[in-house]
Amino acid sequence: MAKDVRKQIERLREVIRQHDYCYYVLNQPKISDRQYDKLFAELKKLEAANPQLITPDSPTQRVSERPLEGFATVRHAVPMLSMDNTYNSDELRAFDERVKKQLGSQDYDYVIELKIDGLAISLRYEEGILTTAATRGNGEVGDDVTANVRTIRAVPLVLMDSGKIPAVLEVRGEVYMPTSSFVELNRLRAEAGEPPFANPRNAAAGSLKLLDARITAARNLSFFAYATGQVSEPLAANHYESLQRFKKLGLPVNPNIKKARDINEAIEICDSFSEKRSSLDYQIDGMVIKINRFDQRDILGATGRAPRWCISYKFAAEQAETVVESIDVQVGKSGILTPVANLTPVLLAGTTVKRASLHNFDELKRLGVGQGDTVVIEKAGEIIPQVIEVKSKATATVPVFKIPKTCPICGSAAVKDEEGVYIRCINRDCPGQLKERLKYFAGRGQMDIEHLGPALIDQLIENGLVENFADLYKLNEVQLAGLERMAEKSAANVIKAIEESKTRPLWRLIAALGIRHIGGQSAQILAEHFGSLGALMKAGEEELAEIDQIGPTMAKSIYEYFHDPENQSVIEKLLDAGVRPEQPKIQRSKKLAGKTIVVTGTLENFSRQQAEQAIRQAGGKSSSSVSKKTDFVLAGENPGSKLDKARKLGVEVIDEKQFMTMIQ
Ligand code: IVH
């Protein structure tokens, strides 16, 4: 009897695995979702009655019930490199020339794939069983996200027995969130009052880094395999065959993979895909061109950062067409009036776009945008959509949008500022400006006050509860609980979050004040330089201008800000209310003392800001242009012309790894 049950369970598992394969790998489901769910329920029932027969590779065991405390780290047996990018066919041809030169007289062919915009992951199978899944991390060491990856149905827990399975097989590929799942997830998040994810890649990354795999399981992530890491014996002699083997092992491979005999054919394939892009239910940001034969890849090798046998071909920013329903004027935190187009909602690069900035009134005039026009929009830096051009006018008679003479919020005069580009509301007590200043103050990059979102800030101002930053710290739960849609518990959460923000690092408070020209990075420089708000407030204009990377415009703005009696009074009130920013410990190491370093390209472990901070902390100076005085150029991925200049001037070029050793 027990033997029968064991057999029955095994058989059910096998059937379910087969259906997963048909669904995720072949993209040809053989049964309906309902029938599948029935099989699954049957297996679950049998396992519940016979818990001693449950094994970790059972399809029912994808989700671990216990959240992790944190992620362990995994050292990759073979480093996970990044890829060089190209943006046009000339650059692709130059890549091909380099390949040709290195391979001498050999013939070679390419494999062309989609560049999936998700997260790279390495899956380790030992004797055909998934043992570890790790993120790319810094390429050498990543996070162990096995529990979360196990919840992804497209990732087999056991490889299919297709003859011989290598004892060790590391499969690399991309975890992604289908666009439709992303749209649905953001809809649910909006309903729950949670902030939306900016794009499917962020959503996938966020979902994979959750400590509770039960939440990941509900996120509908998926996976495509596209490379191998460590393998005890190669699957094939070339990449194309290796991908065919992947499929036989039950691993999902993207169906849009093509061979090309030469670079011209490769370019043709790439171009044909840029049109197909919007019909896919996942985001791609370009194509990948790879040398097919593994022995030729070995000849070509890699630079420290990227292999020389592959290259990406990035698409131009994605565009969409839609109609301008109306044009609004928004007031920014320093009073700048910005025209904004309200659009007929349209899906662009994975998000629904309803509004687009028109930047300023000169730009609006240049574009000639009016109500009812059909326009082309594009995402700048993937986040903020903008209007690129007018595709067709609604009617010739729609009047051109008039530059406002008064602020749409407070009705005060609106005047052109000194630089002549912006129109500004001159009333500093304008409730529109105050709202934006408070939103910025509480925002993530500044005081980071959780739960104090735009809707609540609007209510606080409308109810006369807050007139300046300091008033936030005088709020109490009773006042908040009296507001619309504010439960007691939420009121308590807001008060707690405001309280917690009192001891934010000094640079955050400096940034939060919203001083013109002073963003997070300059705020960090100022905090480090002065060490206290008092010292910064007393600084003279000349003293400020002498600080590395501050300069005269910022110095003037800082000086004027702190010498304005109204600002002084708000700061005094902030301090009276108990805001005590944490003073930075100025502890400069001397590792880079006296050295000037220029950063170019994208780094793996540092944002530009962090790299510059690290340089300063090590006693060095970071500069934005290369000259003979530059000691090093730190070059990341896609370095710009600065790298060429460094080479020309004979300035030493270092990579990120060397940099990290230098500052340690
Ligand atoms: S091959 C280094 N193939 O692009 C070569 N990568 O910019 C091994 N990516 O980290 C990667 N689609 O996350 C390869 N078809 C594809 C890809 C792909 C997306 C990602 C991957 C990698 C990044 C490099």
XYZ file of C-alpha atoms and ligand atoms in Angstrom:
688
model
C 0.000 0.000 0.000
C 2.698 2.432 1.114
C 4.649 1.513 -2.004
C 1.608 2.276 -4.161
C 1.212 5.710 -2.618
C 4.890 6.398 -3.128
C 4.557 5.443 -6.782
C 1.421 7.485 -7.193
C 3.102 10.530 -5.671
C 6.157 10.089 -7.897
C 3.960 9.735 -10.952
C 1.977 12.860 -10.122
C 5.151 14.852 -9.591
C 6.462 13.707 -12.938
C 3.220 14.622 -14.695
C 3.241 18.063 -13.098
C 6.880 18.603 -14.094
C 6.002 17.645 -17.652
C 3.183 20.181 -17.701
C 5.467 22.862 -16.256
C 7.865 22.056 -19.097
C 5.136 22.325 -21.732
C 3.974 25.593 -20.261
C 7.235 27.386 -19.439
C 9.742 25.938 -21.862
C 7.764 24.906 -24.923
C 5.139 27.573 -24.402
C 2.534 24.957 -25.385
C 0.318 24.040 -22.459
C -1.392 20.699 -22.965
C -4.015 21.038 -20.238
C -6.076 23.907 -18.854
C -5.036 25.784 -15.716
C -7.937 24.169 -13.982
C -6.830 20.654 -14.809
C -3.326 21.554 -13.686
C -4.619 22.893 -10.379
C -6.526 19.652 -9.895
C -3.380 17.557 -10.332
C -1.544 19.833 -7.971
C -4.281 19.585 -5.339
C -4.235 15.821 -5.641
C -0.497 15.694 -5.034
C -0.819 18.041 -2.083
C -3.505 15.879 -0.559
C -1.450 12.713 -0.895
C 1.612 14.402 0.556
C -0.390 15.788 3.461
C -1.551 12.293 4.291
C 1.977 10.913 3.895
C 4.328 13.660 5.080
C 7.245 11.229 5.305
C 7.182 11.036 1.511
C 7.646 14.776 0.933
C 10.948 15.620 -0.790
C 12.381 19.105 -1.440
C 12.178 18.608 -5.202
C 8.416 18.101 -5.145
C 6.501 20.797 -7.081
C 4.553 21.454 -3.880
C 7.723 22.451 -2.044
C 8.550 25.582 -3.992
C 7.554 27.987 -1.233
C 9.327 27.919 2.100
C 7.028 29.006 4.883
C 9.628 30.582 7.114
C 11.040 34.030 6.280
C 14.824 34.362 6.209
C 16.725 36.594 8.618
C 18.951 37.844 5.838
C 20.708 36.630 2.701
C 23.876 34.605 2.862
C 26.489 35.406 0.226
C 27.670 33.073 -2.509
C 30.996 33.276 -4.319
C 30.499 32.567 -8.012
C 32.643 29.694 -9.252
C 32.985 31.587 -12.551
C 32.617 35.388 -12.277
C 29.447 36.924 -13.698
C 30.755 39.604 -16.020
C 28.888 42.520 -17.523
C 28.618 43.391 -21.178
C 29.858 46.234 -23.357
C 27.151 48.220 -25.097
C 26.779 49.632 -28.575
C 24.101 51.992 -29.791
C 24.340 51.885 -33.575
C 25.377 49.666 -36.438
C 28.745 51.413 -36.882
C 29.709 50.453 -33.346
C 28.570 46.896 -34.037
C 30.733 46.780 -37.142
C 33.684 48.037 -35.116
C 33.083 45.175 -32.663
C 33.048 42.741 -35.571
C 36.340 44.190 -36.863
C 37.973 43.542 -33.493
C 36.653 39.971 -33.495
C 37.859 39.371 -37.048
C 41.309 40.670 -36.232
C 41.673 38.446 -33.177
C 40.332 35.317 -34.831
C 42.643 35.730 -37.807
C 41.619 33.564 -40.704
C 38.948 31.564 -38.862
C 35.327 31.621 -39.949
C 32.875 32.485 -37.222
C 29.162 32.953 -36.729
C 27.000 34.814 -34.259
C 23.979 34.029 -32.116
C 21.538 36.896 -31.671
C 19.338 37.074 -28.593
C 17.018 39.514 -26.910
C 18.525 41.472 -24.053
C 15.989 40.808 -21.337
C 15.630 43.693 -18.922
C 15.558 41.847 -15.631
C 18.126 40.573 -13.176
C 20.980 38.200 -13.877
C 20.915 35.054 -11.798
C 23.081 31.960 -11.495
C 21.428 28.598 -10.825
C 23.592 25.741 -9.641
C 22.421 22.210 -10.341
C 24.280 19.340 -8.745
C 23.373 15.908 -10.070
C 20.417 17.603 -11.741
C 19.004 19.129 -8.557
C 18.803 22.868 -7.954
C 21.084 23.556 -5.003
C 21.757 27.285 -5.100
C 20.455 30.376 -6.834
C 22.482 33.544 -6.498
C 22.195 37.117 -7.725
C 25.020 38.653 -9.688
C 26.052 40.980 -6.826
C 29.410 42.489 -7.703
C 30.084 39.732 -10.219
C 32.258 37.736 -7.843
C 29.969 37.431 -4.843
C 26.180 37.555 -4.913
C 23.255 36.990 -2.571
C 21.882 33.524 -1.959
C 18.281 33.861 -3.117
C 17.575 30.144 -3.455
C 14.368 30.207 -1.396
C 12.918 32.945 -3.587
C 14.065 31.492 -6.893
C 12.529 28.146 -5.997
C 9.128 29.872 -6.122
C 9.609 30.742 -9.815
C 7.695 28.085 -11.713
C 9.783 28.506 -14.847
C 12.894 27.416 -12.916
C 13.023 23.615 -12.719
C 13.838 22.234 -9.277
C 15.024 19.063 -10.978
C 16.491 18.907 -14.475
C 14.784 16.629 -16.918
C 16.679 13.484 -17.619
C 17.652 13.898 -21.233
C 20.461 11.405 -21.353
C 23.456 12.756 -19.526
C 23.224 15.578 -17.022
C 26.590 17.032 -15.983
C 27.379 16.483 -12.302
C 27.718 20.264 -11.908
C 25.839 22.623 -14.153
C 25.561 26.327 -13.487
C 22.894 27.948 -15.578
C 22.825 31.691 -15.980
C 19.905 33.706 -17.105
C 17.535 36.518 -16.415
C 14.734 36.647 -13.863
C 12.066 39.055 -15.053
C 8.535 40.127 -14.311
C 6.123 39.917 -17.248
C 4.795 43.365 -18.148
C 1.190 42.309 -17.550
C 2.053 41.051 -14.049
C 3.886 44.285 -13.366
C 0.876 46.399 -14.353
C -1.390 44.270 -12.156
C 1.032 44.391 -9.221
C 1.171 48.186 -9.376
C -2.609 48.360 -9.564
C -2.879 46.276 -6.378
C -0.195 48.347 -4.700
C -1.985 51.586 -5.558
C -5.188 50.165 -4.088
C -3.349 49.248 -0.918
C -1.784 52.715 -0.746
C 1.700 51.326 -1.378
C 4.151 53.090 -3.676
C 4.288 51.654 -7.195
C 7.432 50.106 -8.688
C 9.020 52.319 -11.352
C 9.421 49.527 -13.906
C 9.299 45.739 -14.226
C 13.028 45.403 -13.565
C 12.765 47.151 -10.201
C 9.702 45.088 -9.395
C 11.582 41.874 -10.214
C 14.613 42.962 -8.191
C 12.448 43.982 -5.246
C 10.567 40.703 -5.376
C 13.716 38.629 -5.486
C 15.212 40.421 -2.503
C 12.291 39.739 -0.174
C 13.087 37.756 2.922
C 9.691 36.098 2.854
C 9.482 33.701 -0.088
C 5.706 33.521 0.283
C 5.480 37.090 -0.999
C 7.898 36.359 -3.846
C 5.740 33.390 -4.817
C 2.797 35.724 -5.361
C 4.813 38.039 -7.621
C 4.711 35.929 -10.787
C 8.359 36.146 -11.726
C 9.713 34.238 -14.670
C 13.049 33.196 -16.111
C 15.034 32.724 -19.334
C 18.310 30.800 -19.412
C 21.058 32.150 -21.710
C 24.493 31.003 -20.549
C 26.445 28.553 -18.460
C 28.744 29.225 -15.540
C 30.732 26.347 -14.082
C 30.090 23.020 -15.825
C 31.721 19.682 -15.044
C 31.472 18.768 -18.723
C 30.386 21.108 -21.512
C 26.903 20.626 -22.900
C 28.022 21.310 -26.469
C 30.805 22.841 -28.535
C 28.870 25.995 -29.241
C 26.312 28.291 -27.666
C 23.419 27.538 -30.010
C 23.643 23.796 -29.363
C 24.072 24.453 -25.680
C 20.776 26.369 -25.644
C 19.087 23.438 -27.392
C 20.433 21.191 -24.617
C 19.028 23.614 -22.036
C 15.584 23.097 -23.508
C 15.946 19.342 -23.326
C 16.938 19.650 -19.680
C 13.677 21.501 -19.043
C 15.170 24.995 -18.843
C 13.226 27.870 -20.425
C 15.063 29.487 -23.322
C 13.727 32.562 -25.080
C 12.189 31.545 -28.422
C 13.611 34.538 -30.321
C 17.117 33.235 -30.803
C 18.725 33.390 -34.221
C 21.999 32.481 -35.829
C 23.710 34.989 -38.112
C 26.478 34.195 -40.581
C 28.007 37.637 -40.420
C 27.623 41.069 -38.897
C 25.328 42.345 -41.646
C 22.860 39.585 -40.974
C 23.204 40.231 -37.238
C 22.361 43.913 -37.721
C 19.348 43.047 -39.852
C 18.038 40.713 -37.140
C 18.571 43.364 -34.455
C 16.716 46.003 -36.457
C 13.794 43.730 -37.156
C 13.344 43.201 -33.418
C 13.145 46.821 -32.406
C 9.666 46.830 -33.969
C 8.555 43.573 -32.411
C 9.525 44.863 -29.016
C 6.162 46.264 -27.961
C 4.354 42.995 -28.726
C 6.300 41.070 -26.064
C 5.004 40.620 -22.531
C 8.406 41.423 -21.052
C 10.798 44.292 -21.324
C 13.893 44.153 -23.490
C 16.385 46.962 -23.699
C 18.266 45.746 -26.729
C 19.795 42.696 -28.370
C 22.841 40.628 -27.517
C 25.270 39.468 -30.208
C 27.396 36.512 -29.155
C 30.133 34.530 -30.887
C 28.723 31.034 -31.237
C 31.735 28.698 -30.867
C 33.102 28.228 -27.353
C 36.685 27.626 -28.553
C 36.580 30.982 -30.350
C 35.216 32.646 -27.220
C 38.273 31.329 -25.393
C 40.563 32.926 -27.968
C 38.783 36.247 -27.612
C 38.755 36.159 -23.796
C 37.584 39.008 -21.605
C 38.673 42.334 -20.210
C 38.347 42.560 -16.420
C 34.784 43.651 -16.835
C 33.250 42.135 -19.928
C 33.836 39.338 -22.415
C 35.229 40.305 -25.829
C 33.010 37.732 -27.518
C 29.703 39.418 -26.969
C 28.214 42.855 -27.158
C 24.839 44.403 -26.598
C 23.037 46.562 -29.099
C 20.840 48.937 -27.155
C 17.601 50.210 -28.578
C 16.767 53.876 -28.600
C 14.386 54.939 -25.816
C 10.939 53.522 -26.300
C 8.291 55.887 -27.607
C 4.517 55.895 -27.721
C 1.848 58.040 -29.318
C -1.048 59.534 -27.407
C -3.339 62.553 -27.213
C -2.939 65.657 -25.038
C -6.241 65.992 -23.187
C -5.332 69.193 -21.372
C -2.368 71.215 -20.206
C -1.932 72.092 -16.517
C 0.499 74.408 -14.842
C 2.262 72.999 -11.780
C 4.046 74.990 -9.108
C 7.395 73.626 -7.991
C 9.030 73.958 -4.577
C 10.882 77.114 -5.510
C 7.906 78.607 -7.313
C 8.820 77.565 -10.851
C 5.714 77.097 -12.981
C 5.919 74.022 -15.199
C 3.487 73.130 -17.940
C 2.383 69.510 -17.727
C 0.424 67.599 -20.357
C -2.457 65.383 -19.215
C -2.522 62.501 -21.656
C -4.882 59.783 -22.739
C -3.339 56.900 -20.737
C -0.885 54.862 -22.792
C 1.491 52.014 -21.980
C 5.125 52.990 -22.406
C 8.074 50.789 -21.456
C 5.955 48.859 -19.004
C 4.152 51.688 -17.219
C 0.919 53.494 -17.895
C 1.654 57.111 -18.625
C -0.999 59.744 -17.942
C 1.101 62.865 -17.606
C 4.238 64.194 -19.194
C 6.375 67.181 -18.353
C 6.701 69.909 -20.943
C 9.661 71.352 -18.975
C 9.060 75.080 -19.474
C 7.097 77.522 -21.577
C 9.862 78.012 -24.141
C 9.857 74.268 -24.740
C 6.068 74.279 -24.975
C 6.269 77.000 -27.598
C 9.029 75.209 -29.492
C 7.008 72.009 -29.586
C 3.822 73.908 -30.444
C 1.760 71.535 -28.305
C -1.909 72.243 -27.786
C -4.959 70.500 -26.391
C -6.148 67.583 -28.522
C -2.849 67.169 -30.369
C -1.419 63.731 -30.968
C 2.103 63.650 -29.554
C 5.066 61.295 -29.323
C 6.236 60.649 -25.775
C 9.450 59.065 -24.604
C 10.866 58.052 -21.256
C 13.884 60.006 -20.091
C 16.138 57.854 -17.966
C 13.247 55.402 -18.003
C 11.319 57.271 -15.334
C 9.897 60.625 -16.334
C 8.003 60.667 -19.593
C 8.372 63.661 -21.850
C 6.761 64.979 -24.986
C 9.172 64.718 -27.912
C 7.171 66.092 -30.792
C 3.709 66.832 -32.104
C 2.674 64.139 -34.518
C -0.512 65.786 -35.701
C -2.402 68.900 -34.654
C -5.971 68.537 -33.417
C -7.193 71.519 -35.420
C -5.390 74.486 -36.770
C -7.607 76.754 -34.701
C -6.773 75.563 -31.179
C -5.207 78.637 -29.577
C -1.574 78.360 -28.569
C -1.201 77.845 -24.828
C -0.694 81.212 -23.144
C 2.115 81.818 -20.705
C 0.472 82.453 -17.328
C 0.846 85.904 -15.813
C -0.279 84.714 -12.393
C 0.278 81.634 -10.257
C -2.540 79.114 -10.806
C -2.546 78.255 -7.086
C -2.279 81.538 -5.182
C -2.930 84.088 -7.915
C 0.234 86.089 -7.174
C 2.246 87.555 -10.007
C 4.332 85.100 -12.028
C 7.545 86.553 -13.427
C 10.404 85.379 -15.593
C 13.505 84.716 -13.481
C 17.005 86.055 -14.074
C 18.079 83.218 -16.314
C 15.114 84.023 -18.495
C 13.847 80.456 -18.881
C 11.611 79.900 -15.918
C 8.452 81.636 -14.864
C 8.190 81.853 -11.121
C 5.425 82.523 -8.614
C 6.907 85.264 -6.427
C 4.812 84.533 -3.342
C 6.953 82.393 -1.042
C 3.907 81.613 1.120
C 2.097 80.156 -1.889
C 0.391 76.939 -0.690
C 1.392 75.252 -3.965
C 5.074 75.886 -3.264
C 4.698 74.899 0.371
C 3.185 71.558 -0.633
C 6.075 70.797 -2.946
C 8.651 71.893 -0.367
C 7.095 69.621 2.235
C 6.863 66.689 -0.177
C 10.515 67.138 -0.979
C 11.444 67.527 2.700
C 9.720 64.245 3.590
C 10.895 62.446 0.425
C 13.090 59.354 0.233
C 16.296 61.128 -0.716
C 15.876 63.700 2.050
C 14.314 63.208 5.527
C 12.740 59.967 4.368
C 9.584 60.203 6.482
C 7.646 57.042 5.832
C 3.834 57.305 5.599
C 3.969 61.081 5.040
C 2.915 60.957 1.411
C 1.664 63.670 -0.974
C -2.041 63.130 -0.205
C -1.518 63.553 3.534
C 0.664 66.632 3.013
C -2.118 68.181 0.920
C -4.568 67.586 3.740
C -2.233 68.957 6.397
C -1.872 72.199 4.473
C -5.524 72.488 3.562
C -6.503 72.053 7.203
C -4.019 74.702 8.290
C -2.051 72.224 10.419
C 1.306 72.843 8.759
C 2.780 76.093 7.466
C 6.461 75.197 7.510
C 8.824 72.233 8.067
C 8.935 72.779 11.818
C 5.152 72.451 12.136
C 5.467 68.776 11.143
C 7.207 68.102 14.419
C 4.366 69.670 16.421
C 1.674 67.377 15.024
C -0.046 64.911 17.307
C -2.103 61.774 16.775
C -5.410 63.456 17.658
C -4.934 66.089 14.958
C -4.063 63.462 12.382
C -6.861 61.097 13.338
C -9.298 63.921 12.589
C -8.273 63.915 8.925
C -10.044 62.075 6.140
C -9.079 58.428 5.532
C -6.821 58.405 8.563
C -7.249 55.515 10.974
C -5.810 55.682 14.478
C -3.122 53.190 13.668
C -1.995 55.120 10.591
C -1.916 58.339 12.590
C 0.364 56.661 15.121
C 2.603 55.394 12.313
C 2.962 58.858 10.828
C 3.840 60.418 14.171
C 6.372 57.674 14.819
C 7.978 58.183 11.403
C 8.173 61.960 11.934
C 9.744 61.388 15.334
C 12.311 59.021 13.871
C 13.346 61.565 11.277
C 14.600 63.911 13.978
C 17.965 62.202 14.096
C 18.599 61.760 10.380
C 22.173 62.418 9.249
C 23.019 66.090 8.843
C 23.344 65.889 5.061
C 19.760 64.726 4.772
C 18.499 67.739 6.675
C 20.625 70.084 4.525
C 19.247 68.459 1.378
C 15.685 68.528 2.740
C 15.720 72.311 3.134
C 15.468 72.544 -0.634
C 18.160 75.194 -1.063
C 18.424 76.053 -4.763
C 21.223 74.186 -6.562
C 21.882 71.960 -3.533
C 21.026 68.303 -4.034
C 22.006 65.240 -2.021
C 25.578 65.163 -3.208
C 26.401 68.792 -2.418
C 24.604 68.361 0.902
C 26.966 65.506 1.729
C 29.975 67.611 0.859
C 28.704 70.453 3.053
C 27.879 68.144 5.969
C 31.299 66.570 5.834
C 33.027 69.908 5.521
C 31.234 71.753 8.296
C 30.184 68.943 10.592
C 27.242 70.898 12.029
C 24.327 72.992 10.857
C 25.504 75.887 13.031
C 28.899 76.005 11.336
C 27.326 75.840 7.868
C 24.935 78.666 8.706
C 27.811 80.903 9.762
C 29.917 80.250 6.655
C 30.776 83.210 4.443
C 30.129 83.185 0.716
C 33.807 83.096 -0.193
C 34.552 80.301 2.229
C 31.731 78.273 0.670
C 32.900 78.934 -2.872
C 36.342 77.587 -2.056
C 35.039 74.155 -1.121
C 35.820 71.507 -3.708
C 32.792 70.971 -5.959
C 30.713 73.786 -4.475
C 31.591 76.809 -6.605
C 30.190 80.364 -6.725
C 26.559 79.714 -7.790
C 25.943 77.214 -5.028
C 27.873 79.320 -2.524
C 25.678 82.336 -3.267
C 22.524 80.270 -2.976
C 23.580 78.704 0.357
C 24.670 82.029 1.777
C 21.454 83.750 0.788
C 19.345 80.896 2.128
C 20.889 80.960 5.579
C 20.886 84.757 5.773
C 17.195 85.060 5.100
C 15.407 85.861 8.389
C 12.408 83.698 7.553
C 14.578 80.650 6.841
C 16.580 81.312 9.999
C 13.409 81.359 12.013
C 12.166 78.038 10.557
C 15.531 76.397 11.297
C 15.402 77.703 14.830
C 11.922 76.223 15.198
C 13.120 72.903 13.791
C 15.857 72.745 16.395
C 13.430 73.815 19.126
C 11.098 71.011 18.066
C 13.919 68.552 18.795
C 15.407 67.947 15.335
C 18.949 66.833 16.096
C 20.691 65.728 12.935
C 23.384 63.184 13.433
C 26.745 64.880 12.964
C 29.037 63.084 10.541
C 32.169 61.625 11.984
C 34.858 63.166 9.907
C 37.310 60.379 9.720
C 39.350 60.695 6.629
C 41.715 57.926 5.788
C 44.819 59.039 4.020
C 44.784 56.379 1.324
C 44.125 58.801 -1.520
C 45.552 61.913 0.129
C 46.483 64.496 -2.461
C 45.217 62.404 -5.388
C 42.779 63.673 -7.963
C 40.510 61.057 -9.460
C 38.032 61.279 -12.317
C 35.202 58.753 -12.480
C 33.752 57.725 -15.842
C 31.218 55.090 -16.867
C 28.933 52.991 -14.714
C 30.335 51.181 -11.701
C 28.997 47.968 -10.244
C 29.205 48.730 -6.562
C 28.930 52.490 -6.395
C 26.642 55.102 -7.808
C 28.586 58.091 -9.110
C 27.751 59.903 -5.908
C 28.956 57.056 -3.709
C 32.212 56.734 -5.649
C 32.904 60.435 -5.244
C 32.109 60.178 -1.569
C 34.455 57.225 -1.193
C 37.210 59.248 -2.871
C 36.645 62.162 -0.524
C 36.543 59.902 2.496
C 39.878 58.453 1.537
C 41.268 61.991 1.458
C 41.279 62.325 -2.335
C 39.667 64.840 -4.609
C 37.210 63.905 -7.283
C 37.081 65.968 -10.410
C 34.836 65.902 -13.433
C 37.401 66.547 -16.151
C 40.618 64.826 -17.078
C 43.781 66.891 -17.244
C 47.493 66.327 -16.801
C 46.935 66.915 -13.086
C 44.606 63.915 -12.829
C 46.238 61.054 -10.949
C 43.796 58.283 -11.920
C 40.772 57.750 -14.089
C 38.399 55.217 -12.557
C 36.642 53.622 -15.528
C 33.428 51.627 -15.202
C 31.141 50.162 -17.836
C 30.563 52.305 -20.951
C 33.265 54.827 -20.159
C 32.938 58.061 -22.084
C 35.429 60.288 -23.830
C 37.195 60.824 -20.514
C 38.819 57.448 -20.919
C 40.158 58.370 -24.364
C 41.487 61.606 -22.970
C 43.178 59.781 -20.082
C 44.901 57.462 -22.534
C 45.963 60.373 -24.684
C 47.453 62.202 -21.712
C 49.000 59.051 -20.293
C 46.920 59.239 -17.091
C 46.715 55.937 -15.257
C 43.379 54.161 -15.731
C 42.111 51.918 -12.942
C 39.107 49.638 -12.783
C 36.661 49.248 -9.933
C 38.469 46.325 -8.370
C 41.722 48.251 -8.178
C 39.846 51.223 -6.775
C 38.294 49.105 -4.058
C 41.688 47.781 -3.040
C 43.053 51.330 -2.997
C 40.461 52.646 -0.569
C 40.355 49.652 1.729
S 24.847 36.893 -21.668
C 28.578 38.687 -19.840
N 22.486 37.141 -22.701
O 22.640 41.835 -19.543
C 27.866 37.818 -20.743
N 23.032 38.551 -20.852
O 24.490 44.073 -19.471
C 26.888 36.948 -20.093
N 21.203 40.041 -20.172
O 24.310 40.925 -16.612
C 25.535 37.463 -20.193
N 19.729 39.338 -21.655
O 21.815 40.357 -16.822
C 23.334 37.593 -21.751
N 20.418 37.209 -23.708
C 21.247 37.644 -22.785
C 20.878 38.651 -21.857
C 21.803 39.084 -20.916
C 19.955 40.159 -20.635
C 21.759 40.852 -19.079
C 22.523 40.121 -18.015
C 23.850 40.801 -17.926
C 23.560 42.134 -18.519
C 24.779 42.790 -19.060
